[in-house]
Short mmCIF file of C-alpha atoms in Angstrom, two decimals:
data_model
loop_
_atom_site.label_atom_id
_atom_site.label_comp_id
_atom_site.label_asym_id
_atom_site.label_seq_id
_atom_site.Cartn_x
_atom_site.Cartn_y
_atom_site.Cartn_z
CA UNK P 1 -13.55 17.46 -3.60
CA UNK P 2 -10.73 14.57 -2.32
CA UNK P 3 -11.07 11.96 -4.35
CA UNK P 4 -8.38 9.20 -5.69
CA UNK P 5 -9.06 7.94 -9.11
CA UNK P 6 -8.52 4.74 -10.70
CA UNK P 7 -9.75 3.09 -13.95
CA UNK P 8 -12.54 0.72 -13.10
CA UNK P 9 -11.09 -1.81 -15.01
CA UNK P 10 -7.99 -3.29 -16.46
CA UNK P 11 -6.71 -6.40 -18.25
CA UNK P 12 -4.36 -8.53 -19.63
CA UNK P 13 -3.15 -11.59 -20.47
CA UNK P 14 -1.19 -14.35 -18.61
CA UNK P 15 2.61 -13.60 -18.17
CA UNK P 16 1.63 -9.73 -19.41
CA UNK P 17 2.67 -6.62 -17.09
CA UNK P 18 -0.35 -4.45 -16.19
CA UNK P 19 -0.77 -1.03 -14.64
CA UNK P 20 -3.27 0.57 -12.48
CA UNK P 21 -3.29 3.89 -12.36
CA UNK P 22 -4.54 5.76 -8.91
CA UNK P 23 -4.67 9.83 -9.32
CA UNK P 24 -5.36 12.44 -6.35
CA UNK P 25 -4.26 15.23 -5.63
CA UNK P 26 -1.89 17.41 -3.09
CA UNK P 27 -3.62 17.36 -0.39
CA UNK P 28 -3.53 13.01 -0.33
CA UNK P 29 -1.13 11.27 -2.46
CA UNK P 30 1.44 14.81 -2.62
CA UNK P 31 1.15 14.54 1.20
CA UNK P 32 1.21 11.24 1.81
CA UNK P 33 2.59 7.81 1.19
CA UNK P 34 -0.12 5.21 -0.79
CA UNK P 35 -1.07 2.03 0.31
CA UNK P 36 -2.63 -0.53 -2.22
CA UNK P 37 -4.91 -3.66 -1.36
CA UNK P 38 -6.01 -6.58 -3.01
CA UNK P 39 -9.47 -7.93 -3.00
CA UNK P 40 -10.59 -11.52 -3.71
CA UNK P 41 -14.31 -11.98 -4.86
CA UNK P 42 -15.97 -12.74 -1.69
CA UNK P 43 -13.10 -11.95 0.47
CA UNK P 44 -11.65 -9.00 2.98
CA UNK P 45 -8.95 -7.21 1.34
CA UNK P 46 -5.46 -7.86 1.64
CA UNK P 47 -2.48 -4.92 2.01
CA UNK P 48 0.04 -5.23 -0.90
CA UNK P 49 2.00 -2.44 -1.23
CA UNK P 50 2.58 -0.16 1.57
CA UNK P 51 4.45 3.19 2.30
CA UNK P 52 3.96 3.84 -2.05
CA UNK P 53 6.39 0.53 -2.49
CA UNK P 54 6.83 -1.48 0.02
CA UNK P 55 5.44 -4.97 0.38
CA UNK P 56 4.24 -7.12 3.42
CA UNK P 57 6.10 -10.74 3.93
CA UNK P 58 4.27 -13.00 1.72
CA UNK P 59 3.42 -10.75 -0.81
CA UNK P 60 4.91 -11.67 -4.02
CA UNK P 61 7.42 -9.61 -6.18
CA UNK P 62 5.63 -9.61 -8.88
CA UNK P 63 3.81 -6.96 -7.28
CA UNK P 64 5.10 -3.17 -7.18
CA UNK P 65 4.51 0.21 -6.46
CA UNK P 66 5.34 3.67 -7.31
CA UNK P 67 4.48 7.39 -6.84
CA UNK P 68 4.83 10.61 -8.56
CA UNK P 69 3.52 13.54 -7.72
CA UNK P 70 0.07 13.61 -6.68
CA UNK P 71 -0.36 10.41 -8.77
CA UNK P 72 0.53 6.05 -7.97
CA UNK P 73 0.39 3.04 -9.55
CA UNK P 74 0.66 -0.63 -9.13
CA UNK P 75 2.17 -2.92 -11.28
CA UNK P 76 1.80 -6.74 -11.62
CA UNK P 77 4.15 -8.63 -13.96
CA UNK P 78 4.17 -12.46 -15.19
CA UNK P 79 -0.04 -11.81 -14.47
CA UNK P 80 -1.76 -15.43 -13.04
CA UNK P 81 -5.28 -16.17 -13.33
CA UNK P 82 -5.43 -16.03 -9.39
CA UNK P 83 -4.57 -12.10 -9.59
CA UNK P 84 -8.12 -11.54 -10.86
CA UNK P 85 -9.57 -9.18 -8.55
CA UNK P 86 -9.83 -5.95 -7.24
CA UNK P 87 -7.54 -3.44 -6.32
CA UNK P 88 -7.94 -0.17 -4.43
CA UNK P 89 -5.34 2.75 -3.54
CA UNK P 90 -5.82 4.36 -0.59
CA UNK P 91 -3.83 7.47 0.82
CA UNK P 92 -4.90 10.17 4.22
CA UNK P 93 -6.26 12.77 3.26
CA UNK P 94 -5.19 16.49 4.95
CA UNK P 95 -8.45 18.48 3.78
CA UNK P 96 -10.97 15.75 4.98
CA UNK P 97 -8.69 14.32 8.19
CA UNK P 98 -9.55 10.97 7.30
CA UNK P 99 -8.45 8.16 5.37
CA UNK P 100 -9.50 8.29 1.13
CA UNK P 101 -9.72 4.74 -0.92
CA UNK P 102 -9.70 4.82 -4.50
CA UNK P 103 -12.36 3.61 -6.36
CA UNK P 104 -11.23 0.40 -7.06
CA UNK P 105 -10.33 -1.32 -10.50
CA UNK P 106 -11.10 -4.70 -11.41
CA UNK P 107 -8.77 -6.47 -13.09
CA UNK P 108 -9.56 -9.74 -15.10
CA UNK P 109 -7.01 -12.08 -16.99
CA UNK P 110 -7.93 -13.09 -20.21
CA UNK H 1 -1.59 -16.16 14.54
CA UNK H 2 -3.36 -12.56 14.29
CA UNK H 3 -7.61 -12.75 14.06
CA UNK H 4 -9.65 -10.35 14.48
CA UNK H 5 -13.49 -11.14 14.31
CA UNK H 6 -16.27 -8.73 14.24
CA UNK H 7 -19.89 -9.16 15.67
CA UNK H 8 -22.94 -7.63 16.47
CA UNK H 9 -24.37 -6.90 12.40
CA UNK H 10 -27.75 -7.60 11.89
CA UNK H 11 -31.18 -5.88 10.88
CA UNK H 12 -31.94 -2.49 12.33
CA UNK H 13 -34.71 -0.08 11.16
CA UNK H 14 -33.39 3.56 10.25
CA UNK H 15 -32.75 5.68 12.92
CA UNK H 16 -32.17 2.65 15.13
CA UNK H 17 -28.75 1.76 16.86
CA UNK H 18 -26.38 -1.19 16.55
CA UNK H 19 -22.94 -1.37 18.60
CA UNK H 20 -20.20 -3.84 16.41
CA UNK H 21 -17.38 -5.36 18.55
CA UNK H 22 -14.00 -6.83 16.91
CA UNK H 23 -12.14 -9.23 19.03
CA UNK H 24 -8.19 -9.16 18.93
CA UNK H 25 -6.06 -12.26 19.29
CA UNK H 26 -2.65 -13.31 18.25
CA UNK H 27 -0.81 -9.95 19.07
CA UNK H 28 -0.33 -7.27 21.38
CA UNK H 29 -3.68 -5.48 20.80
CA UNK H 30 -2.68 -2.37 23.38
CA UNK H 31 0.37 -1.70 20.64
CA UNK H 32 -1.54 -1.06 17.53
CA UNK H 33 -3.91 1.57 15.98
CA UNK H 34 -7.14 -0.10 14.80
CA UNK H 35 -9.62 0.74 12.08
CA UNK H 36 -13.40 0.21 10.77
CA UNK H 37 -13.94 -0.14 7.10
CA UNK H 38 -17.03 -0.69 4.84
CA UNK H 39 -18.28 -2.27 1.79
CA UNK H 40 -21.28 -1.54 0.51
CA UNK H 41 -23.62 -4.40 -1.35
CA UNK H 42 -21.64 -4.62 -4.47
CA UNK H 43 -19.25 -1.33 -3.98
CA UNK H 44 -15.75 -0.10 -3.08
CA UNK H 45 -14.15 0.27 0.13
CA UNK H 46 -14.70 2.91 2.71
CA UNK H 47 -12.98 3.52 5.30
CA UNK H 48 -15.18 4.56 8.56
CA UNK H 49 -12.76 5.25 11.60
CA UNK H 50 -9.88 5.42 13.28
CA UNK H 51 -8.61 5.04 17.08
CA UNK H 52 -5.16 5.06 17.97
CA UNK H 53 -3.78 2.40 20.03
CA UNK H 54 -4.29 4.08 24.21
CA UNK H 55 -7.82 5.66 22.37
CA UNK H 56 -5.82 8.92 22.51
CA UNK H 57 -6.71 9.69 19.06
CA UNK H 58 -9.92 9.20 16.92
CA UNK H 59 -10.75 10.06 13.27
CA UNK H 60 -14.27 9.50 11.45
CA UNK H 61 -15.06 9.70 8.00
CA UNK H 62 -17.17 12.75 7.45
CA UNK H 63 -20.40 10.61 6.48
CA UNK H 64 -20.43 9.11 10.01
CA UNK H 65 -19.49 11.78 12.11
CA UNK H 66 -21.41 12.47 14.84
CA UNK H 67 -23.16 9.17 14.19
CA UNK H 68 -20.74 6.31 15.08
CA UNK H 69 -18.24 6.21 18.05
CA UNK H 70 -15.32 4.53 17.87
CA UNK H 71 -13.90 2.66 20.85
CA UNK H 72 -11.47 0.08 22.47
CA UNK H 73 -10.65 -2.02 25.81
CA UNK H 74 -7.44 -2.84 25.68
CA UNK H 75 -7.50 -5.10 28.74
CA UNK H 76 -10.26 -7.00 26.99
CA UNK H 77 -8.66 -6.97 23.22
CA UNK H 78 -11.41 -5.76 21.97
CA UNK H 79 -12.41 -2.75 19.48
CA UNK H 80 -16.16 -0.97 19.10
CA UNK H 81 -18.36 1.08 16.53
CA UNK H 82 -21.28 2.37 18.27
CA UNK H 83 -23.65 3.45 15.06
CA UNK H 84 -26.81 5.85 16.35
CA UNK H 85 -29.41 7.22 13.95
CA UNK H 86 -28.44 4.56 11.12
CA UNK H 87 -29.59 5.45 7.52
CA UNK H 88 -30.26 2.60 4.74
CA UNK H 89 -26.46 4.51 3.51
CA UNK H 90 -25.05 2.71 6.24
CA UNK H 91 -25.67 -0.85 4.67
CA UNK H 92 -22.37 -2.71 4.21
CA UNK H 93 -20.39 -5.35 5.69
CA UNK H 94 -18.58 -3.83 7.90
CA UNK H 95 -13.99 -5.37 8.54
CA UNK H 96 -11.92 -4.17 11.36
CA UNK H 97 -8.34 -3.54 10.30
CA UNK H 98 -5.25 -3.42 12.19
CA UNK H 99 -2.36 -0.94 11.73
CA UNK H 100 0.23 -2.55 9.92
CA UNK H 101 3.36 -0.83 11.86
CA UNK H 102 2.01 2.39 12.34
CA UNK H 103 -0.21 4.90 11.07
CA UNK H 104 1.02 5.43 8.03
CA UNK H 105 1.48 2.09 6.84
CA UNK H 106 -1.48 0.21 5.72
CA UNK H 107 -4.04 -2.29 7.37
CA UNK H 108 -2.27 -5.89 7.31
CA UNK H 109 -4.81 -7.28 8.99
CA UNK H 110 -8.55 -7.40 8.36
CA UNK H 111 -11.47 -9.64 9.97
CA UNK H 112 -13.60 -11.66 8.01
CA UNK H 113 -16.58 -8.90 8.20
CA UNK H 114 -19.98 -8.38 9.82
CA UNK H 115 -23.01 -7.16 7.33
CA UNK H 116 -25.20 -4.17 8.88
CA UNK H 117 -28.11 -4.05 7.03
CA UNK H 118 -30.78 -0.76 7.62
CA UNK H 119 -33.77 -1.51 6.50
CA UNK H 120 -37.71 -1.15 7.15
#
């Protein structure tokens, strides 16, 4: 079964560096580049990393991506209150032909 | 400016039919691959479908396959989900997304969301 997995939640503190994990396998993220989004309560997501590290205009440097393997992550440093929300990897997917989004992980500042 | 803005939710009974529409503005709609995604009531994202920017190519997730068509006018900026034989699974708000450059790269645009709800 294609999945991507990510913690459902994660935390830290203001100024802190967190991680978010996203895990899959080779037929997604060993294939593929990873895309991560950013979702406001109450609000349509928002891309913030692209092509595993890459981010739109607008999107600040605190945010950051990586990939490994058949495994990604994001990284937020000098965490604001305004970065609570959710996050969700998403990669293509070569057994399913179609388009796989992590779980999600919700991320609150303490 | 780049909008998109979906239409055409509602109520429907299961097994009943709803068509959504997005409409483009801001950018050259004719140039860019354009998606569906859902959100369940209190859940995580899905994505739904795919059709490339001439309609050349089309992807569906496996869970609507055979359900939902996916299609665009490109003279009238505008992108479709036709859903047939809707189940109460189908409930979500339902964004349009935009191709960021290409396929590969991301949606960096989303609309603000229409809410399907399948219900008796």
């Amino acid at each position: 079964q294609s999945v991507l997995t990510q913690p459902p939640s994660a935390s830290g503190t203001p100024g802190q560096r967190v991680t978010i994990s996203c895990s899959g396998s080779s037929s997604n993220i060993g294939s593929h580049t990873v895309n991560w989004y950013q979702q406001l309560p109450g609000t349509a997501p928002k891309l913030l990393i692209y092509g595993n590290g890459q981010r739109p205009s607008g999107v600040p440097d605190r945010f950051s991506g990586s990939k490994s393997g058949t495994s990604a992550s994001l990284a937020i440093s000098g965490l604001q209150s305004e970065d609570e929300a959710d996050y969700y990897c998403a990669a293509w997917d070569d057994s399913l032909n179609g388009l796989l989004f992590g779980g999600g992980t919700k991320l609150t500042v303490l | 400016e780049v909008q998109l803005v979906e239409s055409g939710g509602g109520l429907v009974q299961p097994g009943g039919s709803l068509r959504l529409s997005c409409a483009a503005s801001g950018f050259t709609f004719s140039g860019y691959g354009m998606n569906w995604v859902r959100q369940a009531p209190g859940k995580g994202l899905e994505w739904v479908s795919y059709i490339s920017s001439t309609g050349s190519t089309i992807y569906y997730a496996d869970s609507v396959k055979g359900r939902f068509t996916i299609s665009r006018d490109n003279a009238k900026n505008s992108l479709y989900l036709q859903m047939n034989s809707l189940r109460a699974e189908d409930t979500a708000v339902y964004y349009c997304a935009r191709d960021n450059y290409d396929f590969w790269s991301g949606y960096r645009y989303w609309g603000q969301g229409t809410l399907v709800t399948v219900s008796s």
